[in-house]
Amino acid sequence: MRLCVRLAVLAGLLVAVAIGLIALRTDVHQSGNRLHALFREKRDLERQCCRLELEVARLRSQDRMHDHAASLRRAVDDTTEPNPSALEASGGARPVPGRAPAGPPRRPAVPRG
């Protein structure tokens, strides 16, 4: 009888150890799956971060180009702004930038002395 009790206790301990090992293996497997999902999420977030950084750089570049174009446009407008006396002398025609005005070339006035 004592032998049966000892065998029953031993069998119970073996079953408990087996259940503990199964629980441990299941926990390790679930942790691995969780870790894999987190690595996948990290990779996706890194891709999204790189994509957003490129978009920010592209937008900054476009802003710089727009600012530069606006400053060039202002500079061109300032240089081509018609002088009212020049408009009257030319009959109302606006001068074209980079092109000589129509008519005979003007000679610089030489002071008479």
Coordinates of N, CA and C in Angstrom, one line a residue:
M1 N 0.8 -1.2 0.0 CA 0.0 0.0 0.0 C 0.9 1.3 0.0
R2 N 1.9 1.2 0.8 CA 2.8 2.3 0.8 C 3.4 2.6 -0.5
L3 N 3.7 1.5 -1.2 CA 4.3 1.6 -2.5 C 3.3 2.3 -3.5
C4 N 2.1 2.0 -3.4 CA 1.0 2.6 -4.3 C 0.9 4.1 -4.0
V5 N 1.0 4.5 -2.7 CA 1.0 5.9 -2.4 C 2.2 6.6 -2.9
R6 N 3.3 6.0 -2.8 CA 4.6 6.6 -3.3 C 4.5 6.7 -4.8
L7 N 4.0 5.7 -5.5 CA 3.9 5.8 -6.9 C 2.9 6.8 -7.4
A8 N 1.8 6.9 -6.6 CA 0.8 7.9 -6.9 C 1.4 9.4 -6.8
V9 N 2.1 9.6 -5.7 CA 2.7 10.9 -5.4 C 3.7 11.2 -6.5
L10 N 4.6 10.2 -6.9 CA 5.6 10.3 -7.9 C 4.9 10.7 -9.3
A11 N 3.8 9.9 -9.6 CA 3.1 10.2 -10.8 C 2.5 11.6 -10.8
G12 N 2.0 12.0 -9.7 CA 1.4 13.4 -9.5 C 2.5 14.4 -9.7
L13 N 3.7 14.2 -9.2 CA 4.8 15.1 -9.3 C 5.2 15.2 -10.8
L14 N 5.3 14.0 -11.5 CA 5.7 14.0 -12.9 C 4.6 14.7 -13.7
V15 N 3.4 14.6 -13.4 CA 2.3 15.3 -14.2 C 2.4 16.8 -13.9
A16 N 2.7 17.2 -12.7 CA 2.9 18.6 -12.4 C 4.1 19.2 -13.1
V17 N 5.2 18.5 -13.1 CA 6.4 18.9 -13.9 C 6.1 19.0 -15.3
A18 N 5.4 18.0 -15.9 CA 5.0 18.1 -17.3 C 4.1 19.2 -17.6
I19 N 3.1 19.5 -16.8 CA 2.2 20.6 -17.0 C 3.0 21.9 -16.9
G20 N 3.9 22.0 -15.9 CA 4.8 23.2 -15.8 C 5.7 23.4 -17.0
L21 N 6.2 22.4 -17.6 CA 7.1 22.5 -18.8 C 6.2 22.9 -20.0
I22 N 5.0 22.4 -20.1 CA 4.1 22.8 -21.2 C 3.8 24.3 -21.0
A23 N 3.4 24.7 -19.8 CA 3.1 26.1 -19.6 C 4.3 27.0 -19.9
L24 N 5.5 26.6 -19.5 CA 6.7 27.3 -19.8 C 6.9 27.4 -21.3
R25 N 6.8 26.3 -22.0 CA 7.0 26.3 -23.4 C 6.0 27.2 -24.1
T26 N 4.7 27.2 -23.7 CA 3.7 28.0 -24.2 C 4.0 29.5 -24.0
D27 N 4.4 29.8 -22.8 CA 4.8 31.2 -22.5 C 5.9 31.7 -23.3
V28 N 6.9 30.8 -23.5 CA 8.1 31.2 -24.4 C 7.6 31.4 -25.8
H29 N 6.7 30.5 -26.3 CA 6.2 30.6 -27.7 C 5.4 31.9 -27.8
Q30 N 4.6 32.3 -26.9 CA 3.8 33.5 -26.9 C 4.7 34.7 -26.9
S31 N 5.7 34.7 -26.0 CA 6.7 35.8 -26.0 C 7.4 36.0 -27.3
G32 N 7.8 34.9 -27.9 CA 8.4 35.0 -29.2 C 7.5 35.6 -30.3
N33 N 6.2 35.2 -30.3 CA 5.2 35.8 -31.2 C 5.1 37.3 -30.9
R34 N 5.0 37.6 -29.7 CA 4.9 39.0 -29.3 C 6.1 39.8 -29.7
L35 N 7.3 39.2 -29.5 CA 8.5 39.9 -29.9 C 8.6 40.1 -31.4
H36 N 8.2 39.1 -32.2 CA 8.1 39.1 -33.6 C 7.2 40.2 -34.1
A37 N 6.0 40.3 -33.5 CA 5.0 41.4 -33.8 C 5.6 42.7 -33.5
L38 N 6.3 42.9 -32.4 CA 6.9 44.2 -32.1 C 8.0 44.6 -33.0
F39 N 8.8 43.6 -33.5 CA 9.9 43.9 -34.4 C 9.2 44.3 -35.8
R40 N 8.1 43.6 -36.2 CA 7.5 44.0 -37.4 C 6.9 45.4 -37.3
E41 N 6.3 45.8 -36.1 CA 5.8 47.1 -35.9 C 6.9 48.1 -35.9
K42 N 8.0 47.8 -35.3 CA 9.2 48.7 -35.3 C 9.7 49.0 -36.7
R43 N 9.7 47.9 -37.6 CA 10.2 48.1 -38.9 C 9.2 48.9 -39.7
D44 N 7.9 48.7 -39.5 CA 6.9 49.5 -40.2 C 7.0 51.0 -39.7
L45 N 7.2 51.2 -38.5 CA 7.3 52.6 -38.0 C 8.6 53.3 -38.5
E46 N 9.7 52.5 -38.6 CA 10.9 53.1 -39.2 C 10.7 53.5 -40.7
R47 N 10.0 52.6 -41.4 CA 9.7 52.9 -42.8 C 8.8 54.2 -42.9
Q48 N 7.8 54.3 -42.0 CA 6.9 55.4 -42.0 C 7.7 56.7 -41.6
C49 N 8.6 56.6 -40.7 CA 9.4 57.7 -40.3 C 10.3 58.2 -41.4
C50 N 10.9 57.3 -42.1 CA 11.8 57.6 -43.3 C 10.9 58.3 -44.4
R51 N 9.7 57.7 -44.6 CA 8.9 58.3 -45.6 C 8.4 59.7 -45.2
L52 N 8.1 59.9 -44.0 CA 7.7 61.2 -43.5 C 8.9 62.2 -43.5
E53 N 10.1 61.8 -43.2 CA 11.3 62.6 -43.2 C 11.5 63.1 -44.7
L54 N 11.4 62.2 -45.6 CA 11.5 62.5 -47.0 C 10.5 63.5 -47.5
E55 N 9.2 63.3 -47.0 CA 8.1 64.3 -47.3 C 8.4 65.6 -46.8
V56 N 8.9 65.7 -45.5 CA 9.2 67.0 -44.9 C 10.3 67.7 -45.7
A57 N 11.4 66.9 -46.1 CA 12.5 67.5 -46.9 C 12.0 68.0 -48.2
R58 N 11.1 67.2 -48.8 CA 10.5 67.6 -50.1 C 9.7 68.9 -49.9
L59 N 8.9 69.0 -48.9 CA 8.1 70.2 -48.6 C 9.0 71.4 -48.3
R60 N 10.0 71.2 -47.6 CA 11.0 72.3 -47.3 C 11.6 72.8 -48.6
S61 N 12.0 71.8 -49.4 CA 12.6 72.1 -50.7 C 11.6 72.9 -51.5
Q62 N 10.4 72.5 -51.6 CA 9.4 73.3 -52.4 C 9.2 74.6 -51.8
D63 N 9.1 74.7 -50.5 CA 9.0 76.1 -49.9 C 10.2 77.0 -50.2
R64 N 11.4 76.4 -50.2 CA 12.6 77.2 -50.5 C 12.5 77.6 -52.0
M65 N 12.0 76.7 -52.9 CA 11.9 77.0 -54.3 C 10.9 78.1 -54.5
H66 N 9.7 78.0 -53.8 CA 8.7 79.0 -53.9 C 9.2 80.4 -53.4
D67 N 9.9 80.4 -52.3 CA 10.5 81.6 -51.7 C 11.5 82.2 -52.7
H68 N 12.3 81.4 -53.2 CA 13.4 81.8 -54.2 C 12.7 82.4 -55.4
A69 N 11.7 81.7 -55.9 CA 11.0 82.1 -57.1 C 10.3 83.4 -56.9
A70 N 9.7 83.6 -55.7 CA 9.0 84.8 -55.3 C 10.0 86.0 -55.3
S71 N 11.2 85.7 -54.7 CA 12.2 86.8 -54.6 C 12.7 87.1 -56.0
L72 N 12.9 86.1 -56.9 CA 13.3 86.4 -58.2 C 12.2 87.2 -59.0
R73 N 11.0 86.8 -58.7 CA 9.9 87.5 -59.4 C 9.8 89.0 -58.9
R74 N 10.0 89.2 -57.6 CA 10.1 90.6 -57.1 C 11.2 91.4 -57.7
A75 N 12.4 90.7 -57.8 CA 13.5 91.4 -58.4 C 13.3 91.7 -59.8
V76 N 12.7 90.8 -60.6 CA 12.4 91.1 -62.0 C 11.3 92.2 -62.1
D77 N 10.3 92.2 -61.3 CA 9.3 93.2 -61.3 C 9.9 94.6 -60.9
D78 N 10.8 94.6 -60.0 CA 11.5 95.8 -59.6 C 12.3 96.4 -60.7
T79 N 13.0 95.6 -61.5 CA 13.8 96.1 -62.5 C 13.0 96.4 -63.8
T80 N 11.8 95.8 -63.9 CA 11.0 96.1 -65.1 C 9.9 97.1 -64.8
E81 N 9.9 97.6 -63.6 CA 8.8 98.6 -63.2 C 9.0 99.8 -64.1
P82 N 8.0 100.2 -64.9 CA 8.1 101.3 -65.8 C 8.2 102.6 -65.1
N83 N 9.1 103.4 -65.6 CA 9.3 104.8 -65.1 C 8.2 105.7 -65.9
P84 N 7.4 106.5 -65.2 CA 6.3 107.2 -65.8 C 6.9 108.1 -66.9
S85 N 8.0 108.7 -66.8 CA 8.6 109.6 -67.8 C 9.0 108.7 -69.0
A86 N 9.5 107.5 -68.8 CA 9.9 106.6 -69.9 C 8.7 106.2 -70.6
L87 N 7.6 106.0 -69.9 CA 6.4 105.5 -70.6 C 5.8 106.6 -71.5
E88 N 5.9 107.9 -71.0 CA 5.4 109.0 -71.9 C 6.3 109.1 -73.1
A89 N 7.6 109.0 -72.9 CA 8.6 109.2 -74.0 C 8.5 108.0 -75.0
S90 N 8.1 106.8 -74.6 CA 8.0 105.7 -75.5 C 6.6 105.5 -76.1
G91 N 5.7 106.4 -75.7 CA 4.4 106.2 -76.2 C 3.5 105.2 -75.4
G92 N 3.9 104.9 -74.2 CA 3.2 104.0 -73.4 C 3.6 102.6 -73.4
A93 N 4.6 102.2 -74.2 CA 5.1 100.9 -74.3 C 6.0 100.6 -73.1
R94 N 5.9 99.4 -72.5 CA 6.7 99.0 -71.4 C 8.0 98.4 -71.9
P95 N 9.1 98.7 -71.3 CA 10.4 98.2 -71.8 C 10.5 96.7 -71.5
V96 N 11.1 95.9 -72.4 CA 11.3 94.5 -72.2 C 12.6 94.2 -71.5
P97 N 12.6 93.4 -70.5 CA 13.9 93.2 -69.8 C 14.9 92.5 -70.7
G98 N 16.1 92.9 -70.7 CA 17.2 92.3 -71.4 C 17.2 92.7 -72.9
R99 N 16.3 93.6 -73.3 CA 16.3 94.1 -74.7 C 16.5 95.6 -74.7
A100 N 17.2 96.1 -75.6 CA 17.4 97.5 -75.7 C 16.1 98.2 -76.1
P101 N 15.9 99.4 -75.6 CA 14.7 100.1 -76.0 C 14.7 100.5 -77.5
A102 N 13.5 100.6 -78.1 CA 13.4 100.9 -79.5 C 13.9 102.3 -79.8
G103 N 14.3 102.6 -80.9 CA 14.7 104.0 -81.3 C 16.2 104.1 -81.4
P104 N 16.7 105.3 -81.7 CA 18.1 105.4 -81.9 C 18.9 105.3 -80.6
P105 N 20.1 104.8 -80.6 CA 20.8 104.7 -79.4 C 21.1 106.1 -78.8
R106 N 21.1 106.2 -77.5 CA 21.3 107.5 -76.8 C 22.8 107.6 -76.5
R107 N 23.3 108.8 -76.7 CA 24.7 109.0 -76.3 C 24.7 109.7 -75.0
P108 N 25.7 109.4 -74.1 CA 25.7 110.0 -72.8 C 26.0 111.5 -73.0
A109 N 25.3 112.3 -72.2 CA 25.5 113.7 -72.3 C 26.9 114.1 -71.8
V110 N 27.6 114.9 -72.6 CA 28.9 115.4 -72.2 C 28.8 116.8 -71.7
P111 N 29.2 117.0 -70.5 CA 29.1 118.4 -70.0 C 30.0 119.4 -70.8
R112 N 29.4 120.5 -71.1 CA 30.1 121.5 -71.9 C 30.8 122.5 -71.0
G113 N 31.9 122.7 -71.3 CA 32.6 123.5 -70.3 C 33.3 124.7 -70.8

